[in-house]
Amino acid sequence: MTFPRRPGHARDARRAGRRIHGPLVRNVLLAAAALPAAAAAWIGVTGWLAHTELLAAQQDLNALRAAVAASAGPHPTSAAAAGAPAESDQERWLRSAADHAAHAHHLTTGPAWYTAAQLPFLGGPLETVRGIAQASDRLTGDVLPPLVRAVPQLSAGAHAGGVPHVLTVLESEAPAFTRAARVAAEVRDDAQRLPRSTWLSAADRGRAQLSQQLDSLVPKTRDAAVAARVVPSMLGARGPRRYFLAFQNTAEARGTGGLPGAFAVLRADRGHLSFERFGNDNEMDGVRTHVNLGAEFADQYGNNEPGGVWQNSNMSPHFPYAGRLWAAAWRTHTGERLDGAIAIDPSSLGLLLRATGPARMPDGSAITADNAVDLTERASYARYEVAQRKAFFVDAARAAAGRLMNATDDPRLFPALLRAVHDVQREGRLQLWSAHPAEERLLVSRTFGGALPDTPGPFAGLVVNNAAGSKLDYYLDRSLVWAPGACTDTDRSVTATVTLTNRAPVSGLPHYVTQRVDAPPYRTRPGDNRLLVSYYASEGATLTRATLNGHRVELIPGEERGHPVYTLDLELPRQSSRTLVLHLREPQADRAPTILRQALVTPLRATVKPAGPCRV
């Protein structure tokens, strides 16, 4: 049945609809207007909670660092020493830090945080906070666990099974270390993409602190990953290995550190180390070998006969070149093949002897952490004639090496020795080359491989080679100031200021220390030194001009592993300084340079100035 419509029915219906929908629309509009305020409140509350969680995670990580240091000492925790399954202090602190970081990450996810972080200008700090929380979650959840887990295992292994057990632990943990290093690098890349400057200074400080921590952590995780992959095989886990071990005398500078003086042949068999023989540079004089290191190497060093003059075999700062030359020379000399080469110096011995205790010489005297450098690079020159001194160097090397070998078999000293080895390689005083290509490919990627980096990017290197035949580099001070100037969209100006100071006393030094085997055609005094000073610039750089003490000077151009090299033959009188200033144009880059630090007696003082303005 159809009812007839009453007049005005449609109008009444529309009025009723307005009565129904009016409040609904108003409520929706009010709710929409309240959403930003609610979202802001939500972000404020969860942001504060996330901040609290991150602070708690940082406190746990500080406690973790202290616990790791304690467990790596001579008296590990009882659980680690006994191999007990109970949770260690390190694992407990890491688990707590991971829980706090995961909660902070959870608090900063979701639609409100994601949307707000995309807002122009206002969203910058929120994006930074989200990034910091996510980075903390990944670091505590994926990067640190395998590293922390390995500490008590290595400590317990050192006490239970010595070096062989340590090698077993390293081999088993190598895949986890490799993954941790990869994740750490990914986290750093993500952190570098976070806003550098926002309207909230606290967020900017948090990002800067995170970047600083990652810049320190990433190389360490890569070092651990590479060490876990190469150390077991290099120490004879799969069969005996033999190495040429050179003790570099940094009183006479060479590219890799110092003159190759005393040496030994080191044998490694399933982690047990022993020395087959010792010798000095006299034994290698006159040994000639030919190793093709490329036209670039020949152009740079060929005139100095690195394959025929033993004292010039390591003029290049690229240690693999020296390793190959030393192994080839040893084979020419003895017919024996070696598996690689290792270089250390008296400063290295000092750091290692601080962990092991003093080494006793045949005459009853001691080489200690405090006197190793002075005894071998200054006092011995005043005490002995040439032949006696060379014999003394061999005796010192044998005594120190014997003390170190005993320490590797002493579970009380082994953890401290591991820390000392880390300190030595961090200073660039331990350099390794492997004759096995797969191992060498990994070694050259880390500082202990002693490689001159050949990757693009800002770079600054100061390398000196003693050209006088003296032992005056014991008294050499070096400083390098790298100052980027104005830039365009393609390049920028760079000023590199090198200052060298010869602190040699005017009297009292033995003739052998001050001798001038270069026989210069000009008059010199005892204590005057002569150096080949080489500056290694960034790939693609060009030198526009150079001055020495304010006067224009011409430098000898060259190239090594992609780096332009500019060399000055410098006479450096005693008690004097010389300042070399290089003005360069380099490819534009927004990061600080990699600094090549040649390890001599006195460390290089390097300063990197802030970047100048760019014109784009």
Coordinates of C-alpha atoms in Angstrom, one line a residue:
M1 CA 0.0 0.0 0.0
T2 CA 1.3 3.4 -1.0
F3 CA 0.7 6.3 1.3
P4 CA 0.3 9.7 -0.2
R5 CA 3.0 12.1 0.8
R6 CA 1.8 15.0 2.9
P7 CA 2.8 18.4 1.8
G8 CA 6.1 19.5 3.5
H9 CA 7.2 15.9 4.3
A10 CA 10.5 16.2 2.4
R11 CA 11.2 19.5 4.1
D12 CA 10.6 18.0 7.5
A13 CA 12.9 15.1 6.7
R14 CA 15.7 17.4 5.7
R15 CA 15.3 19.3 8.9
A16 CA 15.4 16.1 10.9
G17 CA 18.6 15.1 9.0
R18 CA 20.2 18.3 9.9
R19 CA 19.2 17.8 13.5
I20 CA 20.9 14.4 13.4
H21 CA 24.0 15.2 11.4
G22 CA 24.7 18.6 12.9
P23 CA 26.0 17.3 16.2
L24 CA 27.9 14.5 14.4
V25 CA 29.7 16.9 12.1
R26 CA 30.5 19.2 15.0
N27 CA 31.9 16.3 17.0
V28 CA 34.0 15.1 14.1
L29 CA 35.4 18.6 13.6
L30 CA 36.1 19.0 17.3
A31 CA 37.8 15.6 17.3
A32 CA 39.9 16.5 14.3
A33 CA 40.9 19.8 15.9
A34 CA 41.9 17.9 19.0
L35 CA 44.0 15.3 17.2
P36 CA 47.1 17.5 16.8
A37 CA 46.9 18.4 20.5
A38 CA 46.5 14.8 21.5
A39 CA 49.2 13.7 19.1
A40 CA 51.5 16.3 20.5
A41 CA 50.7 15.2 24.1
W42 CA 51.3 11.6 23.1
I43 CA 54.7 12.4 21.5
G44 CA 55.7 14.5 24.5
V45 CA 54.9 11.8 27.0
T46 CA 56.4 8.9 25.0
G47 CA 59.4 11.1 24.0
W48 CA 60.1 11.7 27.7
L49 CA 59.7 8.1 28.5
A50 CA 62.0 7.1 25.6
H51 CA 64.6 9.7 26.8
T52 CA 64.5 8.0 30.3
E53 CA 64.9 4.6 28.7
L54 CA 67.9 5.7 26.7
L55 CA 69.5 7.2 29.7
A56 CA 69.0 3.9 31.6
A57 CA 70.5 2.0 28.6
Q58 CA 73.5 4.3 28.6
Q59 CA 74.1 3.7 32.3
D60 CA 73.9 -0.1 31.7
L61 CA 76.4 0.2 28.9
N62 CA 78.8 2.1 31.2
A63 CA 78.4 -0.7 33.7
L64 CA 79.0 -3.3 31.0
R65 CA 82.2 -1.5 29.9
A66 CA 83.5 -1.8 33.5
A67 CA 82.5 -5.4 33.8
V68 CA 84.2 -6.3 30.5
A69 CA 87.4 -4.6 31.7
A70 CA 87.2 -6.5 35.0
S71 CA 86.6 -9.9 33.3
A72 CA 89.6 -9.3 30.9
G73 CA 92.0 -8.8 33.8
P74 CA 94.2 -11.3 35.5
H75 CA 91.4 -12.5 37.8
P76 CA 88.3 -13.2 35.8
T77 CA 84.9 -13.7 37.3
S78 CA 84.3 -17.0 38.9
A79 CA 81.6 -18.0 36.4
A80 CA 83.9 -17.2 33.5
A81 CA 86.8 -19.0 35.1
A82 CA 84.8 -22.1 35.8
G83 CA 83.0 -22.1 32.6
A84 CA 79.7 -22.0 34.5
P85 CA 76.4 -21.5 32.6
A86 CA 75.2 -18.7 35.0
E87 CA 74.6 -15.3 33.5
S88 CA 77.8 -13.2 33.7
D89 CA 77.9 -9.6 34.8
Q90 CA 78.5 -8.5 31.2
E91 CA 75.5 -10.5 29.9
R92 CA 73.2 -9.1 32.7
W93 CA 74.1 -5.5 32.0
L94 CA 73.8 -6.0 28.2
R95 CA 70.4 -7.7 28.6
S96 CA 69.2 -4.7 30.7
A97 CA 70.5 -2.2 28.2
A98 CA 68.9 -4.1 25.4
D99 CA 65.5 -4.1 27.2
H100 CA 65.7 -0.3 27.8
A101 CA 66.7 0.4 24.2
A102 CA 64.0 -1.9 22.8
H103 CA 61.4 -0.1 24.9
A104 CA 62.7 3.3 23.7
H105 CA 62.4 2.2 20.1
H106 CA 58.9 0.9 20.7
L107 CA 57.8 4.2 22.3
T108 CA 59.0 6.2 19.3
T109 CA 57.3 4.2 16.6
G110 CA 53.7 4.3 15.4
P111 CA 51.6 6.7 13.2
A112 CA 51.9 9.7 15.5
W113 CA 55.7 9.6 15.6
Y114 CA 56.1 8.7 11.9
T115 CA 53.7 11.5 10.7
A116 CA 55.2 14.1 13.0
A117 CA 58.7 13.3 12.0
Q118 CA 57.8 14.1 8.3
L119 CA 56.7 17.7 9.1
P120 CA 59.0 20.4 7.7
F121 CA 61.2 22.0 10.3
L122 CA 59.1 20.8 13.3
G123 CA 59.8 17.2 12.6
G124 CA 63.6 17.3 12.6
P125 CA 64.2 16.6 16.3
L126 CA 61.5 13.8 16.2
E127 CA 63.3 12.1 13.3
T128 CA 66.5 12.4 15.2
V129 CA 65.1 10.9 18.4
R130 CA 63.5 8.0 16.4
G131 CA 66.8 7.4 14.7
I132 CA 68.7 7.4 18.0
A133 CA 66.3 4.9 19.6
Q134 CA 66.4 2.6 16.6
A135 CA 70.2 2.7 16.5
S136 CA 70.4 1.9 20.2
D137 CA 68.0 -1.0 19.8
R138 CA 70.1 -2.5 16.9
L139 CA 73.4 -2.0 18.7
T140 CA 72.3 -3.6 21.9
G141 CA 70.3 -6.3 20.2
D142 CA 72.5 -7.3 17.2
V143 CA 76.0 -5.8 17.5
L144 CA 77.1 -6.1 21.1
P145 CA 75.8 -9.6 22.1
P146 CA 78.4 -11.7 20.1
L147 CA 81.2 -9.4 21.2
V148 CA 80.2 -9.5 24.9
R149 CA 79.6 -13.2 24.8
A150 CA 83.1 -13.8 23.5
V151 CA 84.9 -11.9 26.3
P152 CA 84.3 -14.5 29.1
Q153 CA 84.9 -17.3 26.6
L154 CA 88.2 -15.9 25.6
S155 CA 89.1 -15.2 29.2
A156 CA 88.1 -18.7 30.3
G157 CA 89.9 -20.2 27.3
A158 CA 93.1 -18.4 28.2
H159 CA 92.9 -19.9 31.7
A160 CA 91.8 -23.3 30.7
G161 CA 93.4 -24.2 27.4
G162 CA 95.7 -21.3 26.5
V163 CA 96.2 -19.9 23.0
P164 CA 94.9 -23.0 21.2
H165 CA 91.5 -22.7 22.9
V166 CA 91.4 -19.0 22.2
L167 CA 91.9 -19.7 18.5
T168 CA 89.0 -22.2 18.7
V169 CA 86.8 -19.5 20.2
L170 CA 87.8 -17.0 17.6
E171 CA 87.0 -19.4 14.7
S172 CA 83.6 -20.3 16.2
E173 CA 82.7 -16.6 16.7
A174 CA 83.9 -15.4 13.3
P175 CA 80.5 -15.5 11.5
A176 CA 78.8 -13.7 14.4
F177 CA 81.6 -11.0 14.5
T178 CA 81.3 -10.5 10.8
R179 CA 77.5 -10.0 11.0
A180 CA 78.0 -7.6 14.0
A181 CA 80.5 -5.5 12.0
R182 CA 78.0 -5.3 9.0
V183 CA 75.1 -4.2 11.2
A184 CA 77.3 -1.7 13.0
A185 CA 78.2 -0.1 9.7
E186 CA 74.6 -0.1 8.6
V187 CA 73.6 1.7 11.8
R188 CA 76.3 4.3 11.3
D189 CA 75.1 4.9 7.7
D190 CA 71.6 5.4 9.0
A191 CA 72.8 7.7 11.8
Q192 CA 74.7 9.9 9.3
R193 CA 71.4 10.5 7.4
L194 CA 69.7 12.0 10.5
P195 CA 69.3 15.8 10.6
R196 CA 72.5 17.4 11.7
S197 CA 71.0 20.7 13.0
T198 CA 67.4 21.1 14.3
W199 CA 65.6 23.6 16.5
L200 CA 66.1 21.3 19.5
S201 CA 69.7 21.3 20.7
A202 CA 69.3 18.3 22.9
A203 CA 68.4 16.2 19.9
D204 CA 71.4 17.5 18.0
R205 CA 73.7 16.7 21.0
G206 CA 72.3 13.2 21.1
R207 CA 72.9 12.7 17.4
A208 CA 76.5 14.0 17.8
Q209 CA 77.2 11.7 20.7
L210 CA 75.7 8.7 18.8
S211 CA 77.9 9.5 15.8
Q212 CA 81.0 9.8 17.9
Q213 CA 80.3 6.4 19.6
L214 CA 79.6 4.7 16.2
D215 CA 82.8 6.2 14.7
S216 CA 84.7 4.5 17.5
L217 CA 82.7 1.2 17.5
V218 CA 82.5 0.4 13.8
P219 CA 86.3 0.1 13.3
K220 CA 86.6 -2.0 16.5
T221 CA 83.9 -4.4 15.2
R222 CA 85.6 -4.6 11.9
D223 CA 89.0 -5.3 13.6
A224 CA 87.3 -8.1 15.6
A225 CA 85.7 -9.6 12.6
V226 CA 88.9 -9.6 10.6
A227 CA 91.0 -10.9 13.5
A228 CA 88.6 -13.7 14.1
R229 CA 88.9 -14.8 10.4
V230 CA 92.7 -14.5 10.0
V231 CA 94.4 -14.9 13.4
P232 CA 93.6 -18.6 13.9
S233 CA 95.1 -19.6 10.5
M234 CA 98.0 -17.1 10.8
L235 CA 98.9 -18.6 14.2
G236 CA 99.0 -22.1 12.8
A237 CA 95.5 -23.5 13.6
R238 CA 95.6 -25.4 10.3
G239 CA 99.3 -26.1 10.1
P240 CA 102.6 -24.5 11.0
R241 CA 103.5 -21.0 9.8
R242 CA 106.8 -19.0 9.7
Y243 CA 107.2 -15.3 9.6
F244 CA 109.9 -12.7 9.3
L245 CA 109.7 -10.5 12.4
A246 CA 111.5 -7.1 12.0
F247 CA 112.3 -4.9 15.0
Q248 CA 112.1 -1.4 13.5
N249 CA 114.5 1.2 14.9
T250 CA 112.5 4.4 14.9
A251 CA 115.6 6.5 15.8
E252 CA 116.2 6.3 12.0
A253 CA 112.9 6.9 10.3
R254 CA 111.5 4.9 7.4
G255 CA 108.1 4.9 5.7
T256 CA 106.7 2.0 7.8
G257 CA 108.2 3.4 11.0
G258 CA 111.9 2.8 11.4
L259 CA 115.0 1.1 10.0
P260 CA 114.7 -2.7 9.9
G261 CA 117.5 -3.6 12.3
A262 CA 117.3 -6.8 14.5
F263 CA 115.0 -9.5 13.2
A264 CA 113.8 -13.0 14.0
V265 CA 112.1 -15.9 12.3
L266 CA 108.9 -16.7 14.2
R267 CA 107.2 -20.1 14.1
A268 CA 103.5 -20.5 14.9
D269 CA 102.0 -24.0 15.3
R270 CA 98.4 -24.4 16.7
G271 CA 98.9 -21.2 18.7
H272 CA 102.2 -22.1 20.2
L273 CA 104.9 -19.5 19.3
S274 CA 108.6 -20.0 19.1
F275 CA 111.7 -18.4 17.5
E276 CA 113.9 -20.3 15.1
R277 CA 116.7 -17.7 14.9
F278 CA 117.7 -14.1 15.4
G279 CA 119.9 -11.8 13.4
N280 CA 120.6 -8.2 12.6
D281 CA 120.7 -6.0 9.4
N282 CA 124.4 -6.9 8.8
E283 CA 123.2 -10.4 7.8
M284 CA 120.9 -9.0 5.1
D285 CA 123.4 -6.4 3.7
G286 CA 124.2 -7.3 0.1
V287 CA 121.1 -9.6 -0.3
R288 CA 119.6 -8.5 -3.6
T289 CA 116.1 -9.5 -4.8
H290 CA 113.7 -8.4 -7.4
V291 CA 110.0 -8.0 -6.7
N292 CA 107.8 -6.3 -9.2
L293 CA 105.8 -3.9 -7.2
G294 CA 104.7 -1.9 -10.2
A295 CA 105.8 1.1 -12.2
E296 CA 104.4 3.5 -9.7
F297 CA 106.6 2.0 -6.9
A298 CA 109.6 2.0 -9.2
D299 CA 109.2 5.7 -10.1
Q300 CA 108.8 6.7 -6.5
Y301 CA 111.6 4.6 -4.9
G302 CA 113.6 2.9 -7.6
N303 CA 116.6 5.3 -7.2
N304 CA 117.0 4.1 -3.6
E305 CA 117.2 0.4 -4.6
P306 CA 114.7 -1.0 -2.1
G307 CA 115.3 -4.5 -3.5
G308 CA 119.1 -4.3 -3.1
V309 CA 119.8 -2.0 -0.2
W310 CA 118.3 -3.6 2.9
Q311 CA 118.1 -0.3 4.8
N312 CA 115.8 1.2 2.1
S313 CA 113.5 -1.8 1.8
N314 CA 110.7 -0.1 3.8
M315 CA 110.8 3.6 2.6
S316 CA 107.2 3.3 1.4
P317 CA 104.5 3.7 4.1
H318 CA 102.6 0.8 2.5
F319 CA 103.7 -2.1 4.7
P320 CA 102.7 -4.9 2.2
Y321 CA 105.5 -3.7 0.0
A322 CA 108.1 -4.1 2.8
G323 CA 106.6 -7.5 3.7
R324 CA 107.0 -8.8 0.2
L325 CA 110.5 -7.5 -0.1
W326 CA 111.6 -9.0 3.2
A327 CA 110.1 -12.4 2.4
A328 CA 111.7 -12.4 -1.0
A329 CA 115.1 -11.3 0.4
W330 CA 114.9 -14.1 3.0
R331 CA 114.2 -16.7 0.4
T332 CA 117.1 -15.4 -1.7
H333 CA 119.3 -15.5 1.4
T334 CA 118.3 -18.9 2.8
G335 CA 116.1 -20.6 0.2
E336 CA 113.3 -20.7 2.8
R337 CA 109.7 -19.7 2.0
L338 CA 107.9 -17.6 4.6
D339 CA 104.2 -17.2 5.3
G340 CA 104.4 -13.5 5.9
A341 CA 106.1 -10.6 7.8
I342 CA 105.5 -8.7 11.0
A343 CA 107.0 -5.4 12.2
I344 CA 107.1 -4.0 15.7
D345 CA 109.3 -1.3 17.4
P346 CA 110.7 -0.5 20.8
S347 CA 107.6 1.4 21.7
S348 CA 105.6 -1.8 21.0
L349 CA 108.0 -3.7 23.3
G350 CA 107.3 -1.1 26.0
L351 CA 103.6 -1.6 25.8
L352 CA 103.8 -5.4 25.8
L353 CA 106.3 -5.5 28.6
R354 CA 103.9 -3.4 30.7
A355 CA 101.6 -6.3 30.5
T356 CA 104.1 -9.1 31.0
G357 CA 106.7 -7.6 33.3
P358 CA 110.4 -7.0 32.6
A359 CA 112.7 -9.1 30.4
R360 CA 116.1 -10.1 31.6
M361 CA 119.2 -9.6 29.5
P362 CA 122.2 -12.0 29.6
D363 CA 124.1 -9.5 31.7
G364 CA 121.4 -9.5 34.3
S365 CA 120.0 -6.0 33.4
A366 CA 116.3 -5.6 32.6
I367 CA 114.3 -4.2 29.7
T368 CA 111.1 -2.7 31.1
A369 CA 108.1 -0.9 29.9
D370 CA 109.7 2.4 31.0
N371 CA 113.2 1.9 29.6
A372 CA 112.6 -0.1 26.4
V373 CA 112.6 3.0 24.0
D374 CA 115.4 4.9 25.7
L375 CA 117.6 1.9 26.2
T376 CA 117.4 0.7 22.6
E377 CA 117.3 4.0 20.8
R378 CA 119.5 6.4 22.9
A379 CA 121.4 4.9 25.8
S380 CA 122.8 1.9 23.9
Y381 CA 124.5 4.3 21.3
A382 CA 126.4 6.0 24.1
R383 CA 127.3 2.7 25.8
Y384 CA 128.5 0.4 23.0
E385 CA 130.6 0.5 19.8
V386 CA 128.9 -0.5 16.6
A387 CA 129.5 -4.3 16.7
Q388 CA 128.7 -4.5 20.4
R389 CA 125.5 -2.5 19.9
K390 CA 124.2 -4.7 17.1
A391 CA 124.8 -7.7 19.3
F392 CA 123.0 -5.9 22.1
F393 CA 120.0 -5.3 19.9
V394 CA 119.8 -9.0 19.1
D395 CA 120.1 -9.9 22.8
A396 CA 117.4 -7.3 23.6
A397 CA 115.1 -8.7 21.0
R398 CA 115.7 -12.3 22.1
A399 CA 115.1 -11.4 25.8
A400 CA 111.9 -9.4 25.1
A401 CA 110.6 -12.1 22.7
G402 CA 111.2 -14.8 25.2
R403 CA 109.3 -12.9 27.9
L404 CA 106.4 -12.4 25.5
M405 CA 106.4 -16.1 24.5
N406 CA 106.2 -17.1 28.2
A407 CA 103.3 -14.7 28.7
T408 CA 101.3 -16.4 26.0
D409 CA 101.4 -19.6 28.0
D410 CA 100.6 -18.0 31.3
P411 CA 96.9 -17.8 31.9
R412 CA 97.4 -15.0 34.5
L413 CA 99.1 -12.7 32.0
F414 CA 97.4 -13.7 28.7
P415 CA 94.3 -11.4 29.0
A416 CA 96.5 -8.4 29.8
L417 CA 98.8 -9.3 26.9
L418 CA 95.8 -9.3 24.6
R419 CA 94.9 -5.8 25.7
A420 CA 98.5 -4.7 25.1
V421 CA 98.5 -6.1 21.6
H422 CA 95.3 -4.1 20.9
D423 CA 97.0 -0.9 22.2
V424 CA 100.0 -1.6 20.0
Q425 CA 98.0 -2.0 16.8
R426 CA 95.8 1.0 17.7
E427 CA 99.0 3.1 17.6
G428 CA 100.0 1.6 14.2
R429 CA 103.1 -0.1 15.7
L430 CA 102.1 -3.6 14.8
Q431 CA 102.0 -4.3 11.1
L432 CA 101.1 -7.7 9.5
W433 CA 101.5 -9.0 5.9
S434 CA 100.4 -12.4 4.8
A435 CA 101.8 -14.3 1.8
H436 CA 98.4 -16.0 1.6
P437 CA 96.2 -13.8 -0.7
A438 CA 92.8 -14.5 1.1
E439 CA 94.3 -13.4 4.4
E440 CA 96.1 -10.4 2.9
R441 CA 92.9 -9.1 1.3
L442 CA 91.4 -9.0 4.8
L443 CA 94.5 -7.5 6.5
V444 CA 94.9 -4.6 4.1
S445 CA 91.4 -3.4 5.1
R446 CA 92.5 -2.8 8.7
T447 CA 95.1 -0.7 10.4
F448 CA 97.2 -3.6 11.5
G449 CA 97.7 -4.5 7.8
G450 CA 99.8 -1.3 7.5
A451 CA 98.3 -0.4 4.2
L452 CA 98.3 3.0 2.6
P453 CA 94.6 3.5 1.9
D454 CA 93.8 3.7 -1.8
T455 CA 90.1 4.7 -1.5
P456 CA 88.8 8.2 -2.5
G457 CA 88.1 10.8 0.1
P458 CA 89.9 13.4 2.2
F459 CA 93.3 12.3 3.2
A460 CA 96.4 13.7 4.7
G461 CA 99.7 11.9 5.4
L462 CA 103.1 13.1 6.6
V463 CA 105.9 10.6 6.0
V464 CA 109.6 11.2 6.7
N465 CA 112.6 9.1 5.7
N466 CA 116.0 9.7 7.2
A467 CA 118.4 10.7 4.4
A468 CA 121.4 11.4 6.6
G469 CA 122.1 7.9 7.9
S470 CA 121.9 9.3 11.5
K471 CA 119.9 8.2 14.5
L472 CA 118.6 11.7 15.2
D473 CA 114.9 10.9 14.7
Y474 CA 114.8 10.0 18.3
Y475 CA 114.7 13.8 18.8
L476 CA 112.3 14.6 16.0
D477 CA 108.9 16.3 16.7
R478 CA 106.3 16.5 13.9
S479 CA 103.0 18.4 13.6
L480 CA 100.4 18.5 10.8
V481 CA 97.6 21.0 10.6
W482 CA 95.0 20.3 7.9
A483 CA 92.8 23.3 7.2
P484 CA 90.0 23.2 4.5
G485 CA 89.1 26.6 3.0
A486 CA 86.4 27.9 0.7
C487 CA 84.8 25.4 -1.7
T488 CA 82.7 25.2 -4.8
D489 CA 80.4 22.5 -5.8
T490 CA 83.3 20.5 -7.2
D491 CA 86.4 21.2 -5.2
R492 CA 87.9 23.2 -2.3
S493 CA 91.1 24.7 -1.2
V494 CA 93.2 23.0 1.5
T495 CA 96.2 24.2 3.4
A496 CA 98.4 21.6 5.0
T497 CA 101.0 23.0 7.4
V498 CA 103.9 20.7 8.4
T499 CA 106.2 21.7 11.2
L500 CA 109.4 19.6 12.0
T501 CA 111.6 20.3 15.0
N502 CA 115.0 18.8 15.6
R503 CA 115.6 18.7 19.4
A504 CA 119.1 17.1 19.2
P505 CA 121.5 18.6 21.8
V506 CA 124.4 20.6 20.5
S507 CA 126.9 18.2 22.2
G508 CA 127.2 14.9 24.0
L509 CA 125.9 12.6 21.2
P510 CA 128.0 9.7 19.9
H511 CA 129.4 10.0 16.4
Y512 CA 127.3 7.0 15.2
V513 CA 124.2 8.9 16.1
T514 CA 125.2 12.2 14.4
Q515 CA 127.1 10.7 11.4
R516 CA 126.3 12.0 7.9
V517 CA 126.7 9.1 5.5
D518 CA 125.0 11.2 2.9
A519 CA 128.2 13.3 2.7
P520 CA 126.4 16.6 1.8
P521 CA 128.3 19.2 -0.2
Y522 CA 127.6 21.8 2.4
R523 CA 128.9 22.3 5.9
T524 CA 127.0 20.6 8.8
R525 CA 127.4 20.4 12.5
P526 CA 126.9 17.3 14.8
G527 CA 123.2 17.0 15.4
D528 CA 122.1 18.4 12.1
N529 CA 119.6 16.1 10.3
R530 CA 118.4 15.5 6.8
L531 CA 115.0 14.2 5.9
L532 CA 113.0 13.3 2.8
V533 CA 109.6 14.9 3.8
S534 CA 106.6 13.6 1.8
Y535 CA 103.1 14.8 2.0
Y536 CA 100.3 12.4 0.8
A537 CA 97.3 14.3 -0.4
S538 CA 93.7 13.3 -1.3
E539 CA 93.1 11.4 -4.5
G540 CA 92.5 14.0 -7.2
A541 CA 94.3 16.8 -5.4
T542 CA 96.7 19.3 -7.1
L543 CA 99.4 21.4 -5.5
T544 CA 99.1 25.1 -6.3
R545 CA 102.1 26.3 -4.3
A546 CA 104.4 25.5 -1.3
T547 CA 106.5 27.6 1.0
L548 CA 109.2 26.7 3.5
N549 CA 109.5 29.2 6.4
G550 CA 107.6 31.7 4.2
H551 CA 109.8 31.3 1.1
R552 CA 108.5 29.7 -2.1
V553 CA 109.8 26.2 -2.6
E554 CA 109.5 23.5 -5.3
L555 CA 108.5 20.0 -4.3
I556 CA 109.1 16.7 -6.1
P557 CA 105.8 15.4 -7.4
G558 CA 104.9 11.7 -7.4
E559 CA 102.1 9.3 -6.9
E560 CA 101.5 6.2 -4.7
R561 CA 98.3 4.1 -4.5
G562 CA 96.2 6.9 -6.0
H563 CA 97.6 9.7 -3.7
P564 CA 99.5 12.6 -5.1
V565 CA 102.8 12.7 -3.2
Y566 CA 104.9 15.9 -2.8
T567 CA 108.5 15.4 -1.4
L568 CA 111.0 17.9 -0.1
D569 CA 114.7 17.1 0.6
L570 CA 115.1 19.0 3.9
E571 CA 118.1 19.9 5.9
L572 CA 117.0 20.3 9.5
P573 CA 119.7 21.8 11.7
R574 CA 119.9 20.9 15.4
Q575 CA 117.8 22.9 17.8
S576 CA 115.7 24.3 15.0
S577 CA 112.2 24.1 13.4
R578 CA 111.1 24.3 9.7
T579 CA 107.6 24.9 8.6
L580 CA 106.4 23.6 5.2
V581 CA 103.0 25.0 4.0
L582 CA 101.3 23.3 1.0
H583 CA 98.3 25.0 -0.7
L584 CA 96.2 22.5 -2.6
R585 CA 92.9 22.1 -4.5
E586 CA 91.1 18.9 -3.6
P587 CA 87.8 17.3 -4.5
Q588 CA 84.8 18.6 -2.5
A589 CA 83.9 16.4 0.5
D590 CA 81.9 17.0 3.7
R591 CA 83.9 14.9 6.1
A592 CA 87.2 15.1 7.9
P593 CA 90.3 13.5 6.3
T594 CA 91.8 10.2 7.1
I595 CA 95.2 10.9 8.8
L596 CA 98.2 8.7 8.1
R597 CA 100.2 8.5 11.3
Q598 CA 103.7 7.2 10.8
A599 CA 104.7 5.6 14.1
L600 CA 108.0 7.1 15.3
V601 CA 109.4 7.7 18.8
T602 CA 107.3 10.9 19.3
P603 CA 103.8 10.6 18.0
L604 CA 102.5 13.0 15.3
R605 CA 100.5 15.9 16.5
A606 CA 97.7 16.3 14.0
T607 CA 95.0 19.0 14.0
V608 CA 92.0 19.1 11.6
K609 CA 90.4 22.6 11.3
P610 CA 86.7 23.1 10.6
A611 CA 85.6 23.3 7.0
G612 CA 85.1 26.7 5.4
P613 CA 82.0 28.0 3.5
C614 CA 81.0 26.6 0.1
R615 CA 79.8 28.4 -3.0
V616 CA 77.3 26.4 -5.0

